[in-house]
PDB file of C-alpha atoms and ligand atoms in Angstrom:
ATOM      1  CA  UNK Q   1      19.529 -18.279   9.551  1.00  0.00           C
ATOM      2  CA  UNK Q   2      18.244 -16.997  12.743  1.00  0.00           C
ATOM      3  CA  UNK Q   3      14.729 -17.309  13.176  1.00  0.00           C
ATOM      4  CA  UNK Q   4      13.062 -14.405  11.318  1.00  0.00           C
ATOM      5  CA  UNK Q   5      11.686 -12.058  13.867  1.00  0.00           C
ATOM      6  CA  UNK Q   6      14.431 -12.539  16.787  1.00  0.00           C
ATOM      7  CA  UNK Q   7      17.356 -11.245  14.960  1.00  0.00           C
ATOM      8  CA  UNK Q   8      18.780  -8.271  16.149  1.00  0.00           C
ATOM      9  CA  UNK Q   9      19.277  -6.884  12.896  1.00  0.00           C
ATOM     10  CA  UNK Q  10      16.757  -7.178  10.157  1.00  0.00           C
ATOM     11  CA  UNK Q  11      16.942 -10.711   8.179  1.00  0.00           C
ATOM     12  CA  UNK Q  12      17.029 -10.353   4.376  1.00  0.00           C
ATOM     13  CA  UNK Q  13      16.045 -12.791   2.065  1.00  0.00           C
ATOM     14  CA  UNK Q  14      18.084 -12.609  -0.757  1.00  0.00           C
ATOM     15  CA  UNK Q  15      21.753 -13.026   1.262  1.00  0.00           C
ATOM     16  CA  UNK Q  16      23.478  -9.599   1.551  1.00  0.00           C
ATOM     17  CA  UNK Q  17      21.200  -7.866  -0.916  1.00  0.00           C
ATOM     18  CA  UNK Q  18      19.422  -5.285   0.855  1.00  0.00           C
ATOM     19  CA  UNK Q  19      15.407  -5.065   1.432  1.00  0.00           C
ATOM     20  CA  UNK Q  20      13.586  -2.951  -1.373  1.00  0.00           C
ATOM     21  CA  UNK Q  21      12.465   0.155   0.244  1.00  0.00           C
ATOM     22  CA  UNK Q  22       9.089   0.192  -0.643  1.00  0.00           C
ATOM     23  CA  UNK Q  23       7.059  -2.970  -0.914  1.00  0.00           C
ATOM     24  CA  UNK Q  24       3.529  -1.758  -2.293  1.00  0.00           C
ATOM     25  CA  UNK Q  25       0.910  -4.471  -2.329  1.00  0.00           C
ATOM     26  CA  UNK Q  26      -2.482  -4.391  -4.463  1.00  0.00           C
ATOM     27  CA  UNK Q  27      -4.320  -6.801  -1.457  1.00  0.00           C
ATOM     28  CA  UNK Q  28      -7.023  -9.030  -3.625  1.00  0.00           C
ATOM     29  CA  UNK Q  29      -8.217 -12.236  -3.789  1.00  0.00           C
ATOM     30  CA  UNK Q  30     -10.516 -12.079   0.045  1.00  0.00           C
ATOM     31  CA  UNK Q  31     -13.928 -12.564  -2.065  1.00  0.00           C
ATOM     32  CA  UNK Q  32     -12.429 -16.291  -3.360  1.00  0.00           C
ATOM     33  CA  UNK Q  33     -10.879 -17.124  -0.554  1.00  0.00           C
ATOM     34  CA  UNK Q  34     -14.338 -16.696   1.370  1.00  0.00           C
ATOM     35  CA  UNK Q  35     -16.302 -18.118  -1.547  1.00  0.00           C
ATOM     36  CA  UNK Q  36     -13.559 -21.515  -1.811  1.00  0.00           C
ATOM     37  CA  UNK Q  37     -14.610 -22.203   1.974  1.00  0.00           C
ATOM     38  CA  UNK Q  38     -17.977 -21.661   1.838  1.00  0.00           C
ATOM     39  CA  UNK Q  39     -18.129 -18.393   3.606  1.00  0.00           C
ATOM     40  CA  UNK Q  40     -19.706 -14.834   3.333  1.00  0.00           C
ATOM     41  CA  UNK Q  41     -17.293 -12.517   1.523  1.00  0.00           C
ATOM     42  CA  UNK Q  42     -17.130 -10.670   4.844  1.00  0.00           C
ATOM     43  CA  UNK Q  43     -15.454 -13.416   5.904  1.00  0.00           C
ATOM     44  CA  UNK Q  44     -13.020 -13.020   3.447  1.00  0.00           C
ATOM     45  CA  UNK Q  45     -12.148  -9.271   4.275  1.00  0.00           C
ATOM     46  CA  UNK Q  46     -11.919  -9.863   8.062  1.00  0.00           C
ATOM     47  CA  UNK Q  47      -9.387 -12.627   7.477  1.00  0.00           C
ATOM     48  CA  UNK Q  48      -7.264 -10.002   5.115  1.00  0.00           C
ATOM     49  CA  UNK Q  49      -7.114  -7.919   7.720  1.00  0.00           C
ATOM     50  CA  UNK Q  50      -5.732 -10.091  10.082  1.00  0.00           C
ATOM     51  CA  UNK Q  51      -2.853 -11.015   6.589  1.00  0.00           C
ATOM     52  CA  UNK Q  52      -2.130  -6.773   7.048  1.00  0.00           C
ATOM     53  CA  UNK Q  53      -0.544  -7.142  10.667  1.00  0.00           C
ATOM     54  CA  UNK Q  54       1.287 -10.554   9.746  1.00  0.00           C
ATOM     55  CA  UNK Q  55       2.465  -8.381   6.717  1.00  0.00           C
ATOM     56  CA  UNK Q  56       3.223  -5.453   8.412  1.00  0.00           C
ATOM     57  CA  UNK Q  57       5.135  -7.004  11.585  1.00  0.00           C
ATOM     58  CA  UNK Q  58       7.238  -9.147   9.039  1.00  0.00           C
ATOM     59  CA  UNK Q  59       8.144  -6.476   6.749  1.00  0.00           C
ATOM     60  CA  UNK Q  60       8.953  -4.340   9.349  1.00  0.00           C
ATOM     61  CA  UNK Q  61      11.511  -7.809  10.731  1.00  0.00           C
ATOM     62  CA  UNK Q  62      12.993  -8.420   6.756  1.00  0.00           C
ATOM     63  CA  UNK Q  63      14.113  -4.814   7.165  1.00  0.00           C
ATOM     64  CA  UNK Q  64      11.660  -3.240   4.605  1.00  0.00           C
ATOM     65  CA  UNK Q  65      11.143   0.680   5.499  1.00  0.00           C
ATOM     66  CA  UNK Q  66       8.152   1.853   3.466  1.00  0.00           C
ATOM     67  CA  UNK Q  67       4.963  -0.745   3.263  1.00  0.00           C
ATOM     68  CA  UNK Q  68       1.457   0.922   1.089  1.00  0.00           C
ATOM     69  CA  UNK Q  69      -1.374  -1.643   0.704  1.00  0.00           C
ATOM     70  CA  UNK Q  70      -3.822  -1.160  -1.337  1.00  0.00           C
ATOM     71  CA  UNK Q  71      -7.360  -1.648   0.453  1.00  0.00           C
ATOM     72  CA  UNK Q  72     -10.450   0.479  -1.153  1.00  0.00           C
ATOM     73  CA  UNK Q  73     -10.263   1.582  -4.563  1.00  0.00           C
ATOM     74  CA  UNK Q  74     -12.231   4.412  -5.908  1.00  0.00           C
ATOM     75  CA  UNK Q  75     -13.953   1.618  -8.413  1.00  0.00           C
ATOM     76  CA  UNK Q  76     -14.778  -0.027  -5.765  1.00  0.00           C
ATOM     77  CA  UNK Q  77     -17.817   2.124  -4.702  1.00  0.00           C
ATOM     78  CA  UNK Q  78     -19.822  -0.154  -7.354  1.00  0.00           C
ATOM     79  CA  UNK Q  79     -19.923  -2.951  -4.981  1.00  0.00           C
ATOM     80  CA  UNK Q  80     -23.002  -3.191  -3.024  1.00  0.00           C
ATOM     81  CA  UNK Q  81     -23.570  -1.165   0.004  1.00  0.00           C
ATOM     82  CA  UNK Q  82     -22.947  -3.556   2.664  1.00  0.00           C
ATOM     83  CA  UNK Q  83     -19.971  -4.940   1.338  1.00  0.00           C
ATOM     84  CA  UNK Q  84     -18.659  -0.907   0.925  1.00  0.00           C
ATOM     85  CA  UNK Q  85     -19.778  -0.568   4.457  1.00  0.00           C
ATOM     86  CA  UNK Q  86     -18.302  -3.986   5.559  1.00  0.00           C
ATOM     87  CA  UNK Q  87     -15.167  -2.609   4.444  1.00  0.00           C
ATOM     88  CA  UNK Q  88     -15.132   0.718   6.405  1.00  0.00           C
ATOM     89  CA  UNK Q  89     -16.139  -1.215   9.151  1.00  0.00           C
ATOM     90  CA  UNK Q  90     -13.023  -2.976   8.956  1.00  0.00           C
ATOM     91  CA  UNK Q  91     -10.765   0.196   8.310  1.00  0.00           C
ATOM     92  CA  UNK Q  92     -12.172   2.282  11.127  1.00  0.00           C
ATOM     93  CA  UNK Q  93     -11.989  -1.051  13.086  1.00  0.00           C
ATOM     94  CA  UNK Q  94      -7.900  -1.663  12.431  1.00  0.00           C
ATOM     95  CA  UNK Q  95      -7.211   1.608  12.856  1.00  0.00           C
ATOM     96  CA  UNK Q  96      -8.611   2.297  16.573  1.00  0.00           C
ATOM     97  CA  UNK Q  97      -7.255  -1.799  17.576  1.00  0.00           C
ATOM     98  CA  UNK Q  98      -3.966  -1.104  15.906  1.00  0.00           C
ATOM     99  CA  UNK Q  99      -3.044   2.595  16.493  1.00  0.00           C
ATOM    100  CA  UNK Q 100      -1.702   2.684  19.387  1.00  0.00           C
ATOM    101  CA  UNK Q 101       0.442  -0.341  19.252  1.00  0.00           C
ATOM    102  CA  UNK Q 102       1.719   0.904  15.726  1.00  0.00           C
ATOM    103  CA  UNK Q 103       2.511   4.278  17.810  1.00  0.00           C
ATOM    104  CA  UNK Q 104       4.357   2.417  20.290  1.00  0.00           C
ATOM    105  CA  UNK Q 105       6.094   0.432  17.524  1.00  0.00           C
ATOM    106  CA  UNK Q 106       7.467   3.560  15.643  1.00  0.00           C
ATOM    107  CA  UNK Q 107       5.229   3.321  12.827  1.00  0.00           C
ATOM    108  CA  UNK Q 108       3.761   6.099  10.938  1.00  0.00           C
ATOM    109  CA  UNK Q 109       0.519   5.788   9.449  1.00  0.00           C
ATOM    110  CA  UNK Q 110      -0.603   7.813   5.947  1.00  0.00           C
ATOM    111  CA  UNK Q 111      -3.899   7.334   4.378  1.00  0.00           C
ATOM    112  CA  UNK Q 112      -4.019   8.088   0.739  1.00  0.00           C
ATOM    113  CA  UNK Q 113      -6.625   8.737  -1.684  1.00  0.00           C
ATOM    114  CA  UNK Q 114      -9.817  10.369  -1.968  1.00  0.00           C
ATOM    115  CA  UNK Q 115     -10.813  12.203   1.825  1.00  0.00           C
ATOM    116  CA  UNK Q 116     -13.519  14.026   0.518  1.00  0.00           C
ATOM    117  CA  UNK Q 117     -16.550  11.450   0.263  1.00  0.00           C
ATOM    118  CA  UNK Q 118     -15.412   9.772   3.442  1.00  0.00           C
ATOM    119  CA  UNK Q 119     -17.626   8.905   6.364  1.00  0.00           C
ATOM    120  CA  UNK Q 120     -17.267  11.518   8.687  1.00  0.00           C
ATOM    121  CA  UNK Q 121     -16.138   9.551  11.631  1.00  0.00           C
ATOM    122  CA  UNK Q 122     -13.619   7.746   9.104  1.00  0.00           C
ATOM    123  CA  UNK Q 123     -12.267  10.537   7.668  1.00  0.00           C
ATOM    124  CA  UNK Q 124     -12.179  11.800  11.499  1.00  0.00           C
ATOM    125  CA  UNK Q 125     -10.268   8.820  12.597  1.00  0.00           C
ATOM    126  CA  UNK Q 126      -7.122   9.014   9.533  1.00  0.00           C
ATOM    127  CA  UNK Q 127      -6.493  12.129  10.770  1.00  0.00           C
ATOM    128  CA  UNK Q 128      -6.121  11.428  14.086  1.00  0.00           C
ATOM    129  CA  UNK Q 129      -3.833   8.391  13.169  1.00  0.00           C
ATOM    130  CA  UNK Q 130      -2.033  10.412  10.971  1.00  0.00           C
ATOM    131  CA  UNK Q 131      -1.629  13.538  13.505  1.00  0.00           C
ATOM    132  CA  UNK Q 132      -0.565  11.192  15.884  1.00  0.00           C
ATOM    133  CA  UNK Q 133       2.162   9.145  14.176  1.00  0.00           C
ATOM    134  CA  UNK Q 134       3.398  12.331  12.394  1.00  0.00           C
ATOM    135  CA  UNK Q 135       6.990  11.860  14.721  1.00  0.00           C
ATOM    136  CA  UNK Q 136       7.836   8.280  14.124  1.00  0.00           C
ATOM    137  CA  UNK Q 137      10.195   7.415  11.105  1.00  0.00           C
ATOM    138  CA  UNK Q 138      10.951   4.316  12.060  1.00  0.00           C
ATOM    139  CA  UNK Q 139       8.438   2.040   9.678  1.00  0.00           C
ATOM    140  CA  UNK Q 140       6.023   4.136   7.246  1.00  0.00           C
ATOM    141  CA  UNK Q 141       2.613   2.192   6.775  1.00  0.00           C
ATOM    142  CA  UNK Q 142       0.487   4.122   4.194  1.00  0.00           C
ATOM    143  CA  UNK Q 143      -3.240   2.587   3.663  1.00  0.00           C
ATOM    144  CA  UNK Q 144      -4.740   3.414  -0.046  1.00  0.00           C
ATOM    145  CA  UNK Q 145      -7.953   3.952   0.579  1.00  0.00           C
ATOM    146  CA  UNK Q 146     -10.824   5.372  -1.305  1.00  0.00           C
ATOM    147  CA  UNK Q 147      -7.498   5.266  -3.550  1.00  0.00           C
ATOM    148  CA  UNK Q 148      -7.707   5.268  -7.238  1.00  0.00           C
ATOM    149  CA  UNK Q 149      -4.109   6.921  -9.440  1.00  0.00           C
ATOM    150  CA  UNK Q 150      -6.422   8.800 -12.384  1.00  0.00           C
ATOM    151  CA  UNK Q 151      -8.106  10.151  -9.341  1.00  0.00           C
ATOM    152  CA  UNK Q 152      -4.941  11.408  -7.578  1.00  0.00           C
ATOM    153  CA  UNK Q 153      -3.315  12.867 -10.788  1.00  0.00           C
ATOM    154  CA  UNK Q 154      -6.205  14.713 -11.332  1.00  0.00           C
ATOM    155  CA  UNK Q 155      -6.443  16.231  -7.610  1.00  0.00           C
ATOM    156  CA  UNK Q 156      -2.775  16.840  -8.091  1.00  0.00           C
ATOM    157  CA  UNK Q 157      -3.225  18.808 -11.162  1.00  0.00           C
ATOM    158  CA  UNK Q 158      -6.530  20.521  -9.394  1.00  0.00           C
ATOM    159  CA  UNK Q 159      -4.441  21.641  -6.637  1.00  0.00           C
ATOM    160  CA  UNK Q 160      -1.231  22.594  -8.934  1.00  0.00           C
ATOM    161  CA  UNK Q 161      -3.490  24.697 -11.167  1.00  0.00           C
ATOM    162  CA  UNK Q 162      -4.919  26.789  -8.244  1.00  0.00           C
ATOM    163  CA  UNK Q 163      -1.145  27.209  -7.130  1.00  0.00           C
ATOM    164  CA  UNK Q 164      -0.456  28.974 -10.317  1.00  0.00           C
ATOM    165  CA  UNK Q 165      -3.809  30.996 -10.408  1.00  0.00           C
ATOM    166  CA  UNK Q 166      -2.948  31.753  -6.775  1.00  0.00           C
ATOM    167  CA  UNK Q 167       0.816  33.059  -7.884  1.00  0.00           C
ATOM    168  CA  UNK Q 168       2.138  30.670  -5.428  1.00  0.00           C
ATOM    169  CA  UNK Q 169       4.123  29.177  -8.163  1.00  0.00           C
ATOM    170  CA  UNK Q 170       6.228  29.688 -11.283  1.00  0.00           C
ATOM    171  CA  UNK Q 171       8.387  28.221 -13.357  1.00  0.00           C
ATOM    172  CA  UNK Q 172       8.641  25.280 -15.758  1.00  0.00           C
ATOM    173  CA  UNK Q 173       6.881  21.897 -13.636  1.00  0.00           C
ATOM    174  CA  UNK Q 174       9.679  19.445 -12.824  1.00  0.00           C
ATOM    175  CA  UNK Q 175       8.710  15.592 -12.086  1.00  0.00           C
ATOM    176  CA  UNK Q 176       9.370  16.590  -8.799  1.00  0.00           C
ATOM    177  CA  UNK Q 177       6.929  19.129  -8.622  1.00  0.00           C
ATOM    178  CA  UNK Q 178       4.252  17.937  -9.723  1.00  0.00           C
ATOM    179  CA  UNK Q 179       5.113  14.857  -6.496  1.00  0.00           C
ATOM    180  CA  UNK Q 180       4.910  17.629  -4.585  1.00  0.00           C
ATOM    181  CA  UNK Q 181       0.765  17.818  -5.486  1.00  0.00           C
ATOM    182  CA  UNK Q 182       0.250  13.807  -5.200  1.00  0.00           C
ATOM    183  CA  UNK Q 183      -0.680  12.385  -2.061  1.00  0.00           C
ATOM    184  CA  UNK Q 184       2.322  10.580  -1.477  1.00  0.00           C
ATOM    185  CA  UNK Q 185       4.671  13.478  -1.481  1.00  0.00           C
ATOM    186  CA  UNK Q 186       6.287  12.293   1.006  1.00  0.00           C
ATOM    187  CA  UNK Q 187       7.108   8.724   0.098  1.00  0.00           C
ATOM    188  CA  UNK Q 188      10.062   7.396  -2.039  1.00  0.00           C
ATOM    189  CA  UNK Q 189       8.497   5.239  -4.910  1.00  0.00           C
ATOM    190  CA  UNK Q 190       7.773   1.759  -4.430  1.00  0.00           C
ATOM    191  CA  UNK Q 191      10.286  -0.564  -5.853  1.00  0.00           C
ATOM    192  CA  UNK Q 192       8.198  -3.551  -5.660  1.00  0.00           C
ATOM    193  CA  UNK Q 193       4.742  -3.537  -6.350  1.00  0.00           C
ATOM    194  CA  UNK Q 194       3.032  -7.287  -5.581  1.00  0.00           C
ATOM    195  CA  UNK Q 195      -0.433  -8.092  -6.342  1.00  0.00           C
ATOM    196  CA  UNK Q 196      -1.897 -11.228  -4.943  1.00  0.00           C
ATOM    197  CA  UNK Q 197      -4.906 -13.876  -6.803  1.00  0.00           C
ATOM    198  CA  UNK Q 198      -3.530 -14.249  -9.278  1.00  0.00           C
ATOM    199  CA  UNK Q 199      -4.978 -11.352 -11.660  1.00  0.00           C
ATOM    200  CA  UNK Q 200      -2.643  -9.477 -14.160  1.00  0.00           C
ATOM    201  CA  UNK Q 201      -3.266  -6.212 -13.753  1.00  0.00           C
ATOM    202  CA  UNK Q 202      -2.897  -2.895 -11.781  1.00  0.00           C
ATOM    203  CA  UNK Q 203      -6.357  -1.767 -11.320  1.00  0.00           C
ATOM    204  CA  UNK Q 204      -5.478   2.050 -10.640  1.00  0.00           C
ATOM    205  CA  UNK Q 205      -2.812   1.840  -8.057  1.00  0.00           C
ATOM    206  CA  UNK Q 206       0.235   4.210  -7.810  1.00  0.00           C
ATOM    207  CA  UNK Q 207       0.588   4.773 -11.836  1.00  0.00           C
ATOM    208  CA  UNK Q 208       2.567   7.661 -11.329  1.00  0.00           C
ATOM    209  CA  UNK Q 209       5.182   6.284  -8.475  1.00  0.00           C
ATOM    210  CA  UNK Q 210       5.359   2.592 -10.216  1.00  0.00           C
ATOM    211  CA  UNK Q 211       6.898   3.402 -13.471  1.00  0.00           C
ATOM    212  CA  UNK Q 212       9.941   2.247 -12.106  1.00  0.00           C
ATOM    213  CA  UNK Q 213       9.040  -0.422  -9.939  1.00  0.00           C
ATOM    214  CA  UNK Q 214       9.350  -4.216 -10.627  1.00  0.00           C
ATOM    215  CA  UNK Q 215       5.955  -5.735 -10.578  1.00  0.00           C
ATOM    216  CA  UNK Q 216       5.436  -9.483  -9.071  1.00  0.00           C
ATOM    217  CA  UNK Q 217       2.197 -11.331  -9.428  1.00  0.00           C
ATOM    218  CA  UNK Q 218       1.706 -14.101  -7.052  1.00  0.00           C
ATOM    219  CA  UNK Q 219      -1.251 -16.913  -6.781  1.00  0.00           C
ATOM    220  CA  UNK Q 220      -1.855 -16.785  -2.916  1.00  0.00           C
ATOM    221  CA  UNK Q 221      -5.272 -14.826  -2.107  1.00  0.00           C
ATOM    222  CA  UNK Q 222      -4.871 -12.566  -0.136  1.00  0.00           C
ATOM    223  CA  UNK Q 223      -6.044 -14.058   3.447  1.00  0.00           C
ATOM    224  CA  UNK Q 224      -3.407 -16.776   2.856  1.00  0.00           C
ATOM    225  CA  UNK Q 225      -0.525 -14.200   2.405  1.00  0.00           C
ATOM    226  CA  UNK Q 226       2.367 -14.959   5.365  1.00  0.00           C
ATOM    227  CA  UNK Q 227       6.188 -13.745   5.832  1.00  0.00           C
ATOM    228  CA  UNK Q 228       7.323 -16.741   3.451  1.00  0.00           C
ATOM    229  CA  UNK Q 229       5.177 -15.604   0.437  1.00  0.00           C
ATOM    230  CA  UNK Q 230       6.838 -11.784   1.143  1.00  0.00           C
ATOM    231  CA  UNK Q 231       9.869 -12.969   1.753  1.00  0.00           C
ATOM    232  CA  UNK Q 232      10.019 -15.354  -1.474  1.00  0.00           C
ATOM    233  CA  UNK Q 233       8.917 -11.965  -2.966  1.00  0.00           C
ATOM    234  CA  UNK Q 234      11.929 -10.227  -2.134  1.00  0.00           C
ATOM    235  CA  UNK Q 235      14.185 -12.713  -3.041  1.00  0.00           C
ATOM    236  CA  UNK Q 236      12.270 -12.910  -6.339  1.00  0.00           C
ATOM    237  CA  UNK Q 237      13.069  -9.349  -6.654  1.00  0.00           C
ATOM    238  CA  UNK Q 238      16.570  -9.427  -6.045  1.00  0.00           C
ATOM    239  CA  UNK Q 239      16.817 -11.791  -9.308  1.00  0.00           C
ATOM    240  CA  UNK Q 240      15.633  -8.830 -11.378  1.00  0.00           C
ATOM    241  CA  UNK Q 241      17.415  -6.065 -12.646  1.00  0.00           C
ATOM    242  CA  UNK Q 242      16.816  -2.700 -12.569  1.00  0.00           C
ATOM    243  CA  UNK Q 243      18.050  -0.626 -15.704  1.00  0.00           C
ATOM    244  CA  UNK Q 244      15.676   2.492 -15.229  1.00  0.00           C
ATOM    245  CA  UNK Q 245      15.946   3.080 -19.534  1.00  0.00           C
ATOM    246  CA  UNK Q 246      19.885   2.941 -18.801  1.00  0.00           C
ATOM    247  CA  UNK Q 247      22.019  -0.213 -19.742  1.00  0.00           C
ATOM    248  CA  UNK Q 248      23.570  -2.683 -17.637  1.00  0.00           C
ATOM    249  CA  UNK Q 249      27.104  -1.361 -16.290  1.00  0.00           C
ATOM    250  CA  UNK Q 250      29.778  -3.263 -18.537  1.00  0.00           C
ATOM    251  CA  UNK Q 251      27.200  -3.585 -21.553  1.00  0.00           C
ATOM    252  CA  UNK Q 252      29.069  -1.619 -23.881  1.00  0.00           C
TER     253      UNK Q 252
HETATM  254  C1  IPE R 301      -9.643  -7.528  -2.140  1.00  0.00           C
HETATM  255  O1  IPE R 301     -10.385  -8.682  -2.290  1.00  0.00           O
HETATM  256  C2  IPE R 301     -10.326  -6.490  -1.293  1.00  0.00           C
HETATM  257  C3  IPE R 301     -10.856  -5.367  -2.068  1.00  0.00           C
HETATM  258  C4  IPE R 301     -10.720  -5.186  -3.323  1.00  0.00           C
HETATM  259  C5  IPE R 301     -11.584  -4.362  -1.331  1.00  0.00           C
HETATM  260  P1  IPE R 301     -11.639  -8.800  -3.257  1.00  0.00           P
HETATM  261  O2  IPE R 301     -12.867  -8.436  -2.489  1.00  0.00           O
HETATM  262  O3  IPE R 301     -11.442  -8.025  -4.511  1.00  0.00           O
HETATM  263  O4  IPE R 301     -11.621 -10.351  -3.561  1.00  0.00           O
HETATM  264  P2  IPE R 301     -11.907 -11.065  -4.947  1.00  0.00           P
HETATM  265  O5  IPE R 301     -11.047 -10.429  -5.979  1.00  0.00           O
HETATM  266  O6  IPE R 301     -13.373 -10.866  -5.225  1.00  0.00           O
HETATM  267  O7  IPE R 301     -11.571 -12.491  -4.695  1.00  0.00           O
HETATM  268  C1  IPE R 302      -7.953  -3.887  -6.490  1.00  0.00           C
HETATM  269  O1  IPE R 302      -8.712  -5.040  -6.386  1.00  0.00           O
HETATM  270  C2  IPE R 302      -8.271  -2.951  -5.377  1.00  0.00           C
HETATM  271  C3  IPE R 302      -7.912  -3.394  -4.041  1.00  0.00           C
HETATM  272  C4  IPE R 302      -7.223  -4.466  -3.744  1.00  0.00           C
HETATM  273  C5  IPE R 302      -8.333  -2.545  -2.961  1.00  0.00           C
HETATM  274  P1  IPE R 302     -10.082  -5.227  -7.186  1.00  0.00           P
HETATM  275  O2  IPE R 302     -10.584  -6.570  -6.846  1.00  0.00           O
HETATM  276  O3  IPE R 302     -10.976  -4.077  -6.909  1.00  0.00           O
HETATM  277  O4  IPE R 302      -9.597  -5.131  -8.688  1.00  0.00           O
HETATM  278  P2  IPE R 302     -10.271  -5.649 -10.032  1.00  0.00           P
HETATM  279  O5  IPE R 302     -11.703  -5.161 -10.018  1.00  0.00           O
HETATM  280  O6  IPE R 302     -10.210  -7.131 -10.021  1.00  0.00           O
HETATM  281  O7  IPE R 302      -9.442  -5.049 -11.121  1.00  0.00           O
HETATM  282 MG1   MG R 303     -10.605  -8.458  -6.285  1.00  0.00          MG
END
C-alpha cells in the first residue's frame, strides 16, 4: 500500500470498499487519559485536541467526506466552571489556529448545537468560521458543541411550530422536513458513529441522524486516537452489513 497520506487518490482500508461518508465520533476518554499519567484533566483536553487534527487530516487522506465530533455536550454544563471554561478555551483556541489552514485546505466548518447560551466572543467566532468556509465542499468538518439531540429535536420542533403559526408551511411533515428544522440540515447521516473509552453508550449525540448508522465502540481514550485506530474502524465497518429493516439481496 502506498504510504497513507502520499497517495494521489484517497487510500481505503477495507480494499475496494469505499470510505463511509460520514464518520461521526463521540470524543471521550481525555479525563482518564490525564488522570492514568498523573496529570490535570486539562491536560487531557489539550492533548484531544491535538487527536482532532490527526483525525481530521487522516480522514480527509482515507477518503472520508463528512467528519462531526462530538466535543461539548449540553450535560456537560454540570462540570465545574473551570473545566467548562477550559473547554471553550480550547474551542475558541482551535478555531482561530486552525481556520485558516482548514480554509486553505477546502474544508468547511459547521458548529452544531445550542448557540444561544454561548460566550459572546465564541458564538462570535463559529460564525465567522462558518461564514467563511461557506464555499468549500471539499471536506465538511462539523464540531457538536454545546450539542445535546433531545435539545436539537426540540429546537427543531420550536422552529417547525412557528413555521406553521407563521403560514410558512403546510402539509403533512415528511422525515425530510422535519431535517429541514435540525441543525444538520445540511449533512447526509452519519454511517459510522465511533465512540472512544470504552463506555457503551450514546450520551445524546445525533439520535435522530444515527438510526441508521453502525455504531463501533473502541477502548483507545481519546488523546491516544491515531489514523490506525480510524482506519481499523473503517475496515471494521466494512465487515458489517447494512439492511436498513430490508433483507439481504438473495435472502429469499
Ligand atoms: C471527553 O473526555 C471530553 C468531553 C466530554 C468534554 P472526558 O472529559 O469526558 O473524559 P473522561 O470520560 O472523564 O475520561
Ligand atoms: C460525551 O462524553 C460528550 C462528549 C464527548 C463531548 P461524556 O463524557 O460527557 O459522556 P458521559 O457523561 O460519560 O455519558
Ligand atoms: Mg467522558
Amino acid at each position: 500500500m502506498a504510504r497513507l497520506g502520499t497517495s494521489p487518490e484517497p487510500s481505503h482500508a477495507g480494499g475496494d470498499a469505499p470510505a463511509p461518508q460520514h464518520v461521526a465520533i463521540i470524543m471521550d476518554g481525555n479525563g482518564r487519559w490525564a488522570k492514568a499519567r498523573g496529570l490535570p484533566r486539562t491536560a487531557g483536553h489539550e492533548r484531544g485536541v491535538e487527536a482532532l487534527r490527526r483525525t481530521v487530516e487522516a480522514a480527509g487522506d482515507l477518503g472520508i467526506r463528512y467528519l462531526t465530533v462530538f466535543s461539548f455536550s449540553t450535560e456537560n454544563w454540570r462540570r465545574p466552571a473551570a473545566e467548562v471554561n477550559t473547554l471553550f478555551g480550547l474551542l475558541k483556541a482551535y478555531v482561530q489556529r486552525d481556520l485558516s489552514r482548514l480554509k486553505q485546505d477546502g474544508v468547511r466548518v459547521r458548529v452544531i448545537g445550542q448557540r444561544e447560551g454561548l460566550p459572546p466572543d465564541i458564538a462570535e467566532l463559529v460564525d465567522r468560521a462558518e461564514r467563511e468556509t461557506a464555499a468549500n465542499s471539499k471536506f465538511h468538518l462539523t464540531i457538536a458543541f454545546n450539542y445535546g439531540a433531545r435539545n436539537e429535536i426540540l429546537r427543531a420542533t420550536q422552529a417547525y411550530a412557528r413555521a406553521i403559526a407563521a403560514g410558512e408551511v403546510s402539509g403533512e411533515l415528511t422525515d425530510a422536513g422535519f431535517e429541514q428544522y435540525l441543525d444538520t440540515k445540511d449533512l447526509p447521516d452519519p454511517d459510522l458513529v465511533i465512540r472512544t473509552s470504552g463506555e457503551y453508550r450514546i450520551s445524546n449525540f445525533l439520535l435522530w441522524q444515527a438510526a441508521y448508522a453502525e455504531l463501533l465502540f473502541v477502548d483507545v481514550l481519546w488523546p491516544d486516537f491515531s489514523k490506525s485506530h480510524l482506519e481499523s474502524a473503517i475496515s471494521r465497518y466494512h465487515e458489517r452489513e447494512r439492511r436498513f429493516g430490508a433483507l439481504t439481496p438473495g435472502a429469499t
